[in-house]
Coordinates of C-alpha atoms in Angstrom, one line a residue:
Chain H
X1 CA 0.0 0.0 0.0
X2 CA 2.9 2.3 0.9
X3 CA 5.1 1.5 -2.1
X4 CA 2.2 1.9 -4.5
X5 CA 1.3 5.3 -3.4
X6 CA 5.3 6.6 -3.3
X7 CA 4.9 5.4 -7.1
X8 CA 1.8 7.5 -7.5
X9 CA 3.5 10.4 -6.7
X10 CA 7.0 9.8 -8.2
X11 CA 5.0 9.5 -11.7
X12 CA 4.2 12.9 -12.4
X13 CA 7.4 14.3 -10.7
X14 CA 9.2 12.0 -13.2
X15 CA 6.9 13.4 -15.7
X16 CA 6.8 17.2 -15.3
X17 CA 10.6 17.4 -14.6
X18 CA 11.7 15.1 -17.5
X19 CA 9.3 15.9 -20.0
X20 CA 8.1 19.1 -19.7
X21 CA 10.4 21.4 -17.9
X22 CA 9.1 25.0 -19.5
X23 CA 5.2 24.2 -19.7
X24 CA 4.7 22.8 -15.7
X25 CA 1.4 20.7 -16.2
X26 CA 1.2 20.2 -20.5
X27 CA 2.5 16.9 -22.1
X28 CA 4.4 18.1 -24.8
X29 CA 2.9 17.2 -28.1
X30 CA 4.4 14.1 -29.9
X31 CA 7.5 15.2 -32.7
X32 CA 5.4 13.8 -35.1
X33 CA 2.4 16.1 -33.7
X34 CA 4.8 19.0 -33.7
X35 CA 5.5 18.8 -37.0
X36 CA 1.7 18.7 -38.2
X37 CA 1.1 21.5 -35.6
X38 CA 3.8 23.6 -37.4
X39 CA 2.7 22.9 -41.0
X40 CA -0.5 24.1 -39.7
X41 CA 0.9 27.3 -38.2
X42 CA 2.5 28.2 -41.2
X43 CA 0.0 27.2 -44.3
X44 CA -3.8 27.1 -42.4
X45 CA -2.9 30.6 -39.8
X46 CA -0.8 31.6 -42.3
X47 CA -3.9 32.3 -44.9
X48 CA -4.7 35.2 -42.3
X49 CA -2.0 36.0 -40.3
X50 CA 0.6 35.8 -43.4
X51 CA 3.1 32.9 -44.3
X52 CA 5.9 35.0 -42.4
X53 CA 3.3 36.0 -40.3
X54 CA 3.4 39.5 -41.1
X55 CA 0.1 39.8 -40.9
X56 CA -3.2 39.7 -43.5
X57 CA -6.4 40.3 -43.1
X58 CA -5.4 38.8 -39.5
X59 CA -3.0 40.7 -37.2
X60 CA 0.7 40.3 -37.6
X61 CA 1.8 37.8 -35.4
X62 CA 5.7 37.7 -35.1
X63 CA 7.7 37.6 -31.7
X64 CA 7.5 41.4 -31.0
X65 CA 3.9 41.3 -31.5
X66 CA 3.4 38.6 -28.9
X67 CA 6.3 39.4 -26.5
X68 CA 4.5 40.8 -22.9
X69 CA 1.8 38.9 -23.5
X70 CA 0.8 36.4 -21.1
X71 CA 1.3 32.5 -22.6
X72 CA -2.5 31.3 -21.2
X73 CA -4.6 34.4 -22.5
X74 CA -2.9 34.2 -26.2
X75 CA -3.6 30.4 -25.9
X76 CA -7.4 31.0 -25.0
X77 CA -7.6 33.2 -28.4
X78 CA -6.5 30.5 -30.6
X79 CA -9.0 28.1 -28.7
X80 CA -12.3 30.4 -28.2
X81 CA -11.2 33.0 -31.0
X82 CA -12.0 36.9 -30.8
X83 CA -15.9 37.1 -31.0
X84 CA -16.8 39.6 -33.6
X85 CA -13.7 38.9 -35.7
X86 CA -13.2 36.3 -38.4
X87 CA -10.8 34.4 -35.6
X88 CA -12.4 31.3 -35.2
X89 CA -12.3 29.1 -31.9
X90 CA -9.9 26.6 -32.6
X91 CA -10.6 23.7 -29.7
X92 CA -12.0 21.4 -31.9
X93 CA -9.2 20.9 -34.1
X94 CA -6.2 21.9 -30.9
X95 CA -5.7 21.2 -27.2
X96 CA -4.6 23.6 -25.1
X97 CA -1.1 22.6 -24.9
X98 CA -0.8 21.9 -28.8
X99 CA -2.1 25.7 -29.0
X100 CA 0.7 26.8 -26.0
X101 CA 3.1 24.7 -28.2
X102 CA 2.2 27.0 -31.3
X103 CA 2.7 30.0 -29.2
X104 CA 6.3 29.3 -28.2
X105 CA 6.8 28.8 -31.6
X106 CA 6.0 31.7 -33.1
X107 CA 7.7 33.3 -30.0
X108 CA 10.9 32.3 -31.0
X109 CA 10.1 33.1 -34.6
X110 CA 9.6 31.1 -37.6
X111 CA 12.8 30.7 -38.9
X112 CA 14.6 29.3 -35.5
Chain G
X1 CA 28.9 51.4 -89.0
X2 CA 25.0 51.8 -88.8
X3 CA 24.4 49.1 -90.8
X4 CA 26.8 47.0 -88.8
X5 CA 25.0 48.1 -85.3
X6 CA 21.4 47.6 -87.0
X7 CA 23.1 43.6 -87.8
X8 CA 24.4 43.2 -85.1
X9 CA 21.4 44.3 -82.9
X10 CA 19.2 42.0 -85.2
X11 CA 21.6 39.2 -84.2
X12 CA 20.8 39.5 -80.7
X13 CA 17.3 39.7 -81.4
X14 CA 17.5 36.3 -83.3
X15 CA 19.6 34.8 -80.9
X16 CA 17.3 36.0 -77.5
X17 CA 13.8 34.7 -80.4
X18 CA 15.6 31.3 -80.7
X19 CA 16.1 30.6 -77.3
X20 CA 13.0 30.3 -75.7
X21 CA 10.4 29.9 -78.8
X22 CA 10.7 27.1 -81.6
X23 CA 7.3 27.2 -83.0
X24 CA 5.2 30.2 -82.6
X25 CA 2.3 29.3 -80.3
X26 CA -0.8 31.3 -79.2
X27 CA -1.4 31.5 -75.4
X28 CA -5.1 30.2 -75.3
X29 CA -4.3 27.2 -73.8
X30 CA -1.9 28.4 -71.1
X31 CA -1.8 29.5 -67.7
X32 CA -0.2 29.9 -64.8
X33 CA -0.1 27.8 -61.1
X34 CA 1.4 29.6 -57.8
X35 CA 3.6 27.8 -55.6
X36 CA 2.5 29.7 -52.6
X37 CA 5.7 28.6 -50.0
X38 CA 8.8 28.8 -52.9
X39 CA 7.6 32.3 -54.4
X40 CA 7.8 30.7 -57.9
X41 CA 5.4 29.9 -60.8
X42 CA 4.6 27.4 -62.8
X43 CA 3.6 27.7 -66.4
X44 CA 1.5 25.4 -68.0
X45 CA -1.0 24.5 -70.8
X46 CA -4.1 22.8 -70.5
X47 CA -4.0 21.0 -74.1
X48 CA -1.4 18.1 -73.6
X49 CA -1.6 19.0 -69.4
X50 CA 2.3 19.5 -69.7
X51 CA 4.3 22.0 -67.6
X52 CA 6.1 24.2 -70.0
X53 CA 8.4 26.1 -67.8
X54 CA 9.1 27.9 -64.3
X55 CA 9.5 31.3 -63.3
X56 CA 11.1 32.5 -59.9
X57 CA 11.7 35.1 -57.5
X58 CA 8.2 36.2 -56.9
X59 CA 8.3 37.0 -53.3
X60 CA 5.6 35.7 -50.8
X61 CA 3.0 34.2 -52.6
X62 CA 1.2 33.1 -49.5
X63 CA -1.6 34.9 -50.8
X64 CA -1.1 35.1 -54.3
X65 CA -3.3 36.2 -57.0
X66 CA -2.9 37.1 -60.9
X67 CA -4.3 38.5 -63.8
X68 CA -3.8 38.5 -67.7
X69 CA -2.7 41.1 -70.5
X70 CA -5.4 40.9 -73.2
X71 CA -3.2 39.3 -75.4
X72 CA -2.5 36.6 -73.1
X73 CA 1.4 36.9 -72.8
X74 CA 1.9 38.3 -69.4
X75 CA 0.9 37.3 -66.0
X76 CA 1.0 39.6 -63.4
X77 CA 1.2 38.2 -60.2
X78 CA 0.7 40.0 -57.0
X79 CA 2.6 39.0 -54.2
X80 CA 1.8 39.1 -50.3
X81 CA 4.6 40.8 -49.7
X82 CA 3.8 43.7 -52.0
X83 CA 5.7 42.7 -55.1
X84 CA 4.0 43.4 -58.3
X85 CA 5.5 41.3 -60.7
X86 CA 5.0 40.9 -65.0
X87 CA 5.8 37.5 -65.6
X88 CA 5.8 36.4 -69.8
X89 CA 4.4 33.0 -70.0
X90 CA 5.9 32.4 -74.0
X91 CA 9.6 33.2 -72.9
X92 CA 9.2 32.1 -68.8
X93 CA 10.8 35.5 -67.7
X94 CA 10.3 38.1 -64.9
X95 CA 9.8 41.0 -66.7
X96 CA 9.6 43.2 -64.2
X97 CA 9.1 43.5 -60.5
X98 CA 8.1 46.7 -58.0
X99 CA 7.5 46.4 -54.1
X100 CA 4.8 48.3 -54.4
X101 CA 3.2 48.5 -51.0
X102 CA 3.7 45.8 -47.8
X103 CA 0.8 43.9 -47.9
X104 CA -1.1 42.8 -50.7
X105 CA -3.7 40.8 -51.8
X106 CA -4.6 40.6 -54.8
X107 CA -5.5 43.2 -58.0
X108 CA -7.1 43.6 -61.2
X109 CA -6.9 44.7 -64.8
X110 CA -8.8 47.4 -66.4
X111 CA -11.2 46.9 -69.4
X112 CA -9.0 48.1 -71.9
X113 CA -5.6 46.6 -70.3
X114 CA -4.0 49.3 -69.9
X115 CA -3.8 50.0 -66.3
X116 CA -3.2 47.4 -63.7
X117 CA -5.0 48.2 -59.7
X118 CA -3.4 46.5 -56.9
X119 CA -5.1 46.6 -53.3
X120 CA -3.4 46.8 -50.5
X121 CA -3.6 45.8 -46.7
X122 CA -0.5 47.9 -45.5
X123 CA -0.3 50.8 -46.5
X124 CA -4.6 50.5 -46.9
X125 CA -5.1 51.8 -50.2
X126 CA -5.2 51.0 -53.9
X127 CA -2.3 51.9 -56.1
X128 CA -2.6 51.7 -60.0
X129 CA 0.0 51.0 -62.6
X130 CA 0.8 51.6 -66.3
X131 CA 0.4 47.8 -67.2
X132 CA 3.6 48.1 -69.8
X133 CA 5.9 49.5 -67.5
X134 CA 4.9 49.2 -64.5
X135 CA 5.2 52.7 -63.7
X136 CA 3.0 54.2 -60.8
X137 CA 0.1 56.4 -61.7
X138 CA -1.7 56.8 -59.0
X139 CA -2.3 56.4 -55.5
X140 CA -5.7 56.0 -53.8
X141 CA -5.0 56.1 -49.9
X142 CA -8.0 54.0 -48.1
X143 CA -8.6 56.4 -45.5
X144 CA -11.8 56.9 -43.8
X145 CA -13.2 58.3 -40.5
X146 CA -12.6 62.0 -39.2
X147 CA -8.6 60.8 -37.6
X148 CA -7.6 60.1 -40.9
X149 CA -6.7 56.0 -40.3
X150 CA -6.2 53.7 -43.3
X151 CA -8.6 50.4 -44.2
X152 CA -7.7 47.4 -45.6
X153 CA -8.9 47.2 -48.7
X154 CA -10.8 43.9 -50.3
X155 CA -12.9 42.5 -53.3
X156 CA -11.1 44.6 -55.6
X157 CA -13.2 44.0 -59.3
X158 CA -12.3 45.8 -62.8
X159 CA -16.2 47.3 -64.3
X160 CA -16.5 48.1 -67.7
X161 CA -16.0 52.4 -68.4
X162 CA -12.2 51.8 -67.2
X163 CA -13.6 51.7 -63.5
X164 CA -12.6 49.8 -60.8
X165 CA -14.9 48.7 -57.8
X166 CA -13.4 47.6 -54.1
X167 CA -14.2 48.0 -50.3
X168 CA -12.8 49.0 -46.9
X169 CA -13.0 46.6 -44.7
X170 CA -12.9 48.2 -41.4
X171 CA -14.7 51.1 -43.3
X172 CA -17.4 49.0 -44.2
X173 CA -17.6 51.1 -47.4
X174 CA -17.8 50.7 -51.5
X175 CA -15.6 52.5 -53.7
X176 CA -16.0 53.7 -57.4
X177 CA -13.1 55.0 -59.0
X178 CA -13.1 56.5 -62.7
X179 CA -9.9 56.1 -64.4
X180 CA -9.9 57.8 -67.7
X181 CA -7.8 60.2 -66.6
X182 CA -5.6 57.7 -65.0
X183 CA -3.4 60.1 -62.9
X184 CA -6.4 61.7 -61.7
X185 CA -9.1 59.2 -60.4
X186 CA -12.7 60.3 -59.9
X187 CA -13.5 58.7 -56.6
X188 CA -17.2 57.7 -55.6
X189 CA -17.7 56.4 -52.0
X190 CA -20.6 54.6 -51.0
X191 CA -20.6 54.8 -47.0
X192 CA -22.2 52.2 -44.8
X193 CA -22.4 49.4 -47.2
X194 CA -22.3 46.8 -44.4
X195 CA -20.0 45.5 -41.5
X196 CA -16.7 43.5 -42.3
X197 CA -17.2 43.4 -45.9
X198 CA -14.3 40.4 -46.1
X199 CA -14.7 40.1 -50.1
X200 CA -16.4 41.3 -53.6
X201 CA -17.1 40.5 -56.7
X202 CA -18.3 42.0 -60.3
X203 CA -20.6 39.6 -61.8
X204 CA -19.3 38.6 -65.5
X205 CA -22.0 41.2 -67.0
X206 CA -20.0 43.7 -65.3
X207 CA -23.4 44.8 -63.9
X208 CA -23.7 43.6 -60.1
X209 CA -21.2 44.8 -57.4
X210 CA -21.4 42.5 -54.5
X211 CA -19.5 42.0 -51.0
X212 CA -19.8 39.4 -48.8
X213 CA -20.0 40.4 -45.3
X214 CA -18.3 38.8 -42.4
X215 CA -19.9 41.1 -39.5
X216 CA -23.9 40.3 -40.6
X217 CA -26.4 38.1 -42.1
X218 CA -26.1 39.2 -45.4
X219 CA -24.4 41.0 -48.3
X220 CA -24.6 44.3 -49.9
X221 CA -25.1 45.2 -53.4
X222 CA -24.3 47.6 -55.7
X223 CA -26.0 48.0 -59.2
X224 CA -23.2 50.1 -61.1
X225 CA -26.0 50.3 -63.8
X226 CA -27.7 52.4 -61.3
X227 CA -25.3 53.3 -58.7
X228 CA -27.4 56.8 -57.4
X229 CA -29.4 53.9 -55.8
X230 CA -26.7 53.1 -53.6
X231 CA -26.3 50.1 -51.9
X232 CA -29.1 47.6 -51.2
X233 CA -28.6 44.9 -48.4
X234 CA -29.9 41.2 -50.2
X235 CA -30.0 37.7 -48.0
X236 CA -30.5 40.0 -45.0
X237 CA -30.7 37.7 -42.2
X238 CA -29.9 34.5 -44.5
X239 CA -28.8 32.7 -41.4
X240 CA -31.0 33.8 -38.3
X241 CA -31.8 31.6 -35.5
X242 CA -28.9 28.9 -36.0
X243 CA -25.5 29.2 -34.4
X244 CA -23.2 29.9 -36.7
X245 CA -19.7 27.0 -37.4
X246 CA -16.4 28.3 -36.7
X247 CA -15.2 29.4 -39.8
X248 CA -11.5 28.2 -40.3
X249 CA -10.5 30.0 -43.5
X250 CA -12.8 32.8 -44.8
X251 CA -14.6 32.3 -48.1
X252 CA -13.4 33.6 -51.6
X253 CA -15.9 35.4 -53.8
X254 CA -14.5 35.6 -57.4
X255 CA -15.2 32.8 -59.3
X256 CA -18.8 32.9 -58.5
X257 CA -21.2 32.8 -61.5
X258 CA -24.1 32.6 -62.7
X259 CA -25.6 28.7 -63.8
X260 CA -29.0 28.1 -64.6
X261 CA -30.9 31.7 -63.5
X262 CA -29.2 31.3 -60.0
X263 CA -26.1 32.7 -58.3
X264 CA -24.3 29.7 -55.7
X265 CA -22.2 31.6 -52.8
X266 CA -20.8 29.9 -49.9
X267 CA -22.7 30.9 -46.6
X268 CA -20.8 32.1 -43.9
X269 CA -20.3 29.8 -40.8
X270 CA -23.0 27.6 -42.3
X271 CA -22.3 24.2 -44.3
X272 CA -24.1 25.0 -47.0
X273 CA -24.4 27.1 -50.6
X274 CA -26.9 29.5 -51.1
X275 CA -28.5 29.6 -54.2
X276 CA -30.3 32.7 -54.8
X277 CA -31.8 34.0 -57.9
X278 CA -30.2 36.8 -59.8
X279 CA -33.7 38.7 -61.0
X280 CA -34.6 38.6 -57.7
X281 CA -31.7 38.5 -55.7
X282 CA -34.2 36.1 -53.5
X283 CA -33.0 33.3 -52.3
X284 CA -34.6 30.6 -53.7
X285 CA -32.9 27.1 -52.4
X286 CA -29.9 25.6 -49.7
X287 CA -27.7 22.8 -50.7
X288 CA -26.3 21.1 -47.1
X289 CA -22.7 20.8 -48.0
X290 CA -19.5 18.5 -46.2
X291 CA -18.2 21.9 -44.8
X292 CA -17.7 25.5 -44.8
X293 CA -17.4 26.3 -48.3
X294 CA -13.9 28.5 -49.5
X295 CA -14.9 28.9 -53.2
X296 CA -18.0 27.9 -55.1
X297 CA -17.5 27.7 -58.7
X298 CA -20.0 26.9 -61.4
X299 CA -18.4 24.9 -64.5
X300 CA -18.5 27.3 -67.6
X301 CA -21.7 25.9 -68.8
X302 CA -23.3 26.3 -65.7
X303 CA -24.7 22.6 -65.4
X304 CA -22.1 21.3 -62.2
X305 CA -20.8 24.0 -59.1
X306 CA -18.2 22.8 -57.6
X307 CA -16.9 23.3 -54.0
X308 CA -13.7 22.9 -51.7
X309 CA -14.1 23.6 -47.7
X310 CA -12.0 25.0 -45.2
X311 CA -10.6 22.9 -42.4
X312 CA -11.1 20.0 -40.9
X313 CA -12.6 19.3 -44.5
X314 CA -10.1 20.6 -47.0
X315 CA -9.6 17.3 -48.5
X316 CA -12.8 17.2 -50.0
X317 CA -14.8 18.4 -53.1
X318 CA -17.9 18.2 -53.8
X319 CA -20.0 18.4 -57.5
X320 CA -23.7 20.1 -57.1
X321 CA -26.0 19.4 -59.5
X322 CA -27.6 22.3 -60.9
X323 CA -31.0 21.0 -62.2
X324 CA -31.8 19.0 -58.9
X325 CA -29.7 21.2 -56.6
X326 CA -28.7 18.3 -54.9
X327 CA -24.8 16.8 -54.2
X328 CA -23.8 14.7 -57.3
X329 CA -20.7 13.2 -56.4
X330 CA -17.8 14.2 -53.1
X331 CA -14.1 13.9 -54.4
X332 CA -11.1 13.2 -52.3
X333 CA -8.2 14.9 -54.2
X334 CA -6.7 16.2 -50.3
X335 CA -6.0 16.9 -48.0
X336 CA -5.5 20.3 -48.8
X337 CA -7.3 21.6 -51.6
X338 CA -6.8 25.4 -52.1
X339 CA -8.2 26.2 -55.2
X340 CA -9.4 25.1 -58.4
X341 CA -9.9 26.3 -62.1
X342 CA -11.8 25.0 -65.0
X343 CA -10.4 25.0 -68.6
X344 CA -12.1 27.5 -70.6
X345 CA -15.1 25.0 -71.7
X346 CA -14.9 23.0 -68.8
X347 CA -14.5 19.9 -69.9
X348 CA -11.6 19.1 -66.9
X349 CA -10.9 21.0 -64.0
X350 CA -7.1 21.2 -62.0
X351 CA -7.7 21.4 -58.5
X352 CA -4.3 22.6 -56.6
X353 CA -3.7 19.7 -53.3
X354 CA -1.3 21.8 -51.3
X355 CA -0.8 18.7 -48.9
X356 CA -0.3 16.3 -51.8
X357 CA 2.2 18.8 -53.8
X358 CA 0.5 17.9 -56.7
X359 CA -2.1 19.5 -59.4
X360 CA -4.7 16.9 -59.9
X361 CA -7.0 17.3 -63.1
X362 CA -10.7 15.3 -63.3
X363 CA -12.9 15.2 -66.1
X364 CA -16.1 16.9 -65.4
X365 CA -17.8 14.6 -67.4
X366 CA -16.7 11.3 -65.7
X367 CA -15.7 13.2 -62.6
X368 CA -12.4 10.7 -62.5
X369 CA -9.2 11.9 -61.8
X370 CA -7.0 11.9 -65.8
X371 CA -3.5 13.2 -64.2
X372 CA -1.3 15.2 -62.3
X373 CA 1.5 17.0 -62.0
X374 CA 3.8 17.4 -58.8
X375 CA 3.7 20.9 -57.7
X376 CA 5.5 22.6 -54.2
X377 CA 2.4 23.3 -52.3
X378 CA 0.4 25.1 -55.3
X379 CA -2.2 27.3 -54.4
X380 CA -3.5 29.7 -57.4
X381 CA -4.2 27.7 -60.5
X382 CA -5.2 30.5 -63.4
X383 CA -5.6 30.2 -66.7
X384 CA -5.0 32.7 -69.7
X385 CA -9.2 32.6 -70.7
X386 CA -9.5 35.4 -67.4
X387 CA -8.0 38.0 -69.9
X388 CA -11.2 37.8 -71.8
X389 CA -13.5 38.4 -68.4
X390 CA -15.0 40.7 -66.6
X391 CA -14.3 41.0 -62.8
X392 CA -11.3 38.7 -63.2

């Protein structure tokens, strides 16, 4: 009883500090996710926001735009969109760590 | 000496003639397809379904667009990134290239091909060009409001007269400008024309003006016949009462037509095309579609429309019926399927599958796929025939 509850909790330490050390509490998607998750940046967002994500008819969206913004309230606009804009919700298609994932990656900027 | 620089010059001349042509060829036949992601072009011909050559260094075509000189030689090709470029289909050159503004989407060509109208998202505004040189004429800043800010501008369209007809989006407002003097447009505004207008069209009579609008149940309409009638609101309320789809790439509105007495246009947030009749502008029937519909094209002879959809459905296309209004037949050429383009007739149509890399052509008769063509994540696939139409 003892040694299965010290396993309980050793799981998620293992889990958070090995596998996601910058998002606490998100699994990180799978490479082969990551890789459909940045096509889909770049070609689907990018019919709006721009390929280089200078912007469109959507706002630019390139590292300067974003930086000072919090990480959880730019992931809730990809997820629930902007009412009253052509931003659509996007939870049916993303989680909310795949949309925290596209984030960081267009926080570092699409060519790093 | 003369003679000798007159022989000489006609020399090069031979030499620069020999190099690209071989037979002489008309253009009829030709066309062009963007690969958005590599800023290049493809040029092909719809006869044998060959690719005849490539041209490069068009910029960012993420949102690419083109029209044709009436004599079907060049393409222009307006770039995202603000490039204008003249691109010669026979000899697969870049003619010519200006960064004309920093955001572009798209342009047009005026009746008598002369002048060439870009519109622009940054600066907002619409800039026209001498379509031989590509030297600037004028400049038509979008501004609107009492502090003087700028609109995006969409749904640019070419009327006949040597007009050209667009919007402000954030405006919410229809332009009219007169170009006969081309360094000096004549500039008619129509003012409340309807929240987010996202896109317009000129129907192929050159007659109807119409923007789709993103912010309402509806779309606005402008008869440049009669344009001291201003703009009339049609479909008003066309989707009341239902909750409207997330909409997860915005519908394009040239290419619509007119098949059978009846306009098809993809409804907003809604999987389904409106058909509404043109004497009217009533509408008159609903086809339930497999998604949110991105363009809805009628085949030249008005007896198929076909559609593609936005996201999660892009893979799909799907072939209405016109008689019975009713689906005839779903296609899976995707995932990915941008755009597509009929040959002049119709009898096939090449349908760009960015996720594939390839141009897939079906025959509209058999609606089987005949061949295709591997293409770096083509988007734009258009053919020399716009030259001879209006609003294209």
């Amino acid at each position: 009883m003892r040694n299965l509850f010290l396993l309980a909790a050793a799981v998620p330490i293992l889990f958070y500090g090995v596998a996601a050390p910058a998002w606490a509490g998100d699994p990180i998607p799978s490479p082969a996710r990551q890789s459909e998750l940045d096509y889909m940046l770049r070609q689907d967002c990018g019919s709006c926001h721009g390929m280089t994500f200078k912007g469109g008819l959507g706002s630019p969206l390139l590292p300067e735009q974003l930086e000072g913004k919090s990480e959880d309230a730019l992931a809730d606009v990809v997820l629930d969109g902007i009412p009253g804009t052509p931003m659509p919700p996007w939870r049916s298609l993303l989680t909310q760590p795949e949309a925290r994932w596209m984030i960081a990656r267009l926080r570092r900027g699409l060519d790093q | 000496m003369i003679a000798k620089l007159l022989y000489s010059g006609l020399l090069a001349s031979l030499i620069a003639g020999t190099a690209f042509a071989g037979e002489p060829r008309g253009t009829n036949d030709m066309g062009i397809v963007v690969e958005r992601a590599i800023g290049k072009v493809l040029v092909v011909e719809t006869t044998r379904r060959t690719v005849l050559g490539e041209v490069e260094g068009l910029g960012d075509l993420s949102h690419a667009a083109a029209v044709f000189s009436r004599d079907g030689r060049y393409a222009y090709v307006f770039g995202r990134d603000g490039g204008l470029s003249k691109v010669d289909i026979l000899t697969n050159t870049l003619v010519k290239r200006v960064m004309q503004a920093g955001n572009s989407i798209g342009g047009s060509i005026s009746q008598d091909g002369t002048l060439i109208a870009v519109q622009n998202y940054e600066p907002g505004g619409v800039k026209i060009f001498d379509a031989v040189t590509l030297d600037q004429l004028a400049d038509i800043p979008a501004t609107y409001g009492e502090g003087g800010a700028r609109s995006k501008v969409v749904g640019l369209a070419d009327a006949p007269g040597k007009r050209f007809v667009w919007t402000l989006y954030e405006a919410g407002e229809i332009w009219v400008a007169d170009l006969a003097d081309p360094k000096n447009p004549q500039v008619r505004k129509f003012k409340n024309a309807g929240r987010q207008p996202y896109d317009g069209l000129i129907t192929p009579d050159g007659r109807w003006y119409i923007a789709g609008l993103f912010g309402e149940d509806g779309l606005a309409l402008l008869d440049m016949w009669n344009p001291d009638k201003g703009v009339q609101r049609i479909l008003d309320g066309y989707g009341k009462g239902d909750p409207a789809l997330p909409v997860f790439k915005m519908p394009h509105l040239r290419g619509w037509g007119f098949a059978d007495g009846k306009m098809f246009l993809p409804a907003i947030g809604r999987h389904e095309v409106l058909v509404v009749d043109v004497r009217t502008w009533k509408e008159v029937g609903r086809v339930p579609v497999k998604g949110q519909p991105v363009f809805v094209m009628p085949r030249p002879d008005g007896r198929q429309v076909w559609v593609n959809f936005a996201l999660p459905d892009n893979g799909f296309m799907q072939v209405i019926d016109v008689p019975s209004l009713s689906v005839q037949k779903t296609l899976e050429p995707g995932p990915g399927v941008l755009h597509f383009e009929f040959t002049p007739r119709g009898e096939t149509v090449w349908v760009s599958v960015r996720d594939k890399d390839a141009v897939k052509i079906y025959d509209t008769g058999t609606l089987d796929e005949v061949s295709q063509f591997k293409a770096d994540k083509p988007s734009g696939i258009l053919f020399t025939a716009r030259a001879n139409k209006i609003g294209l």
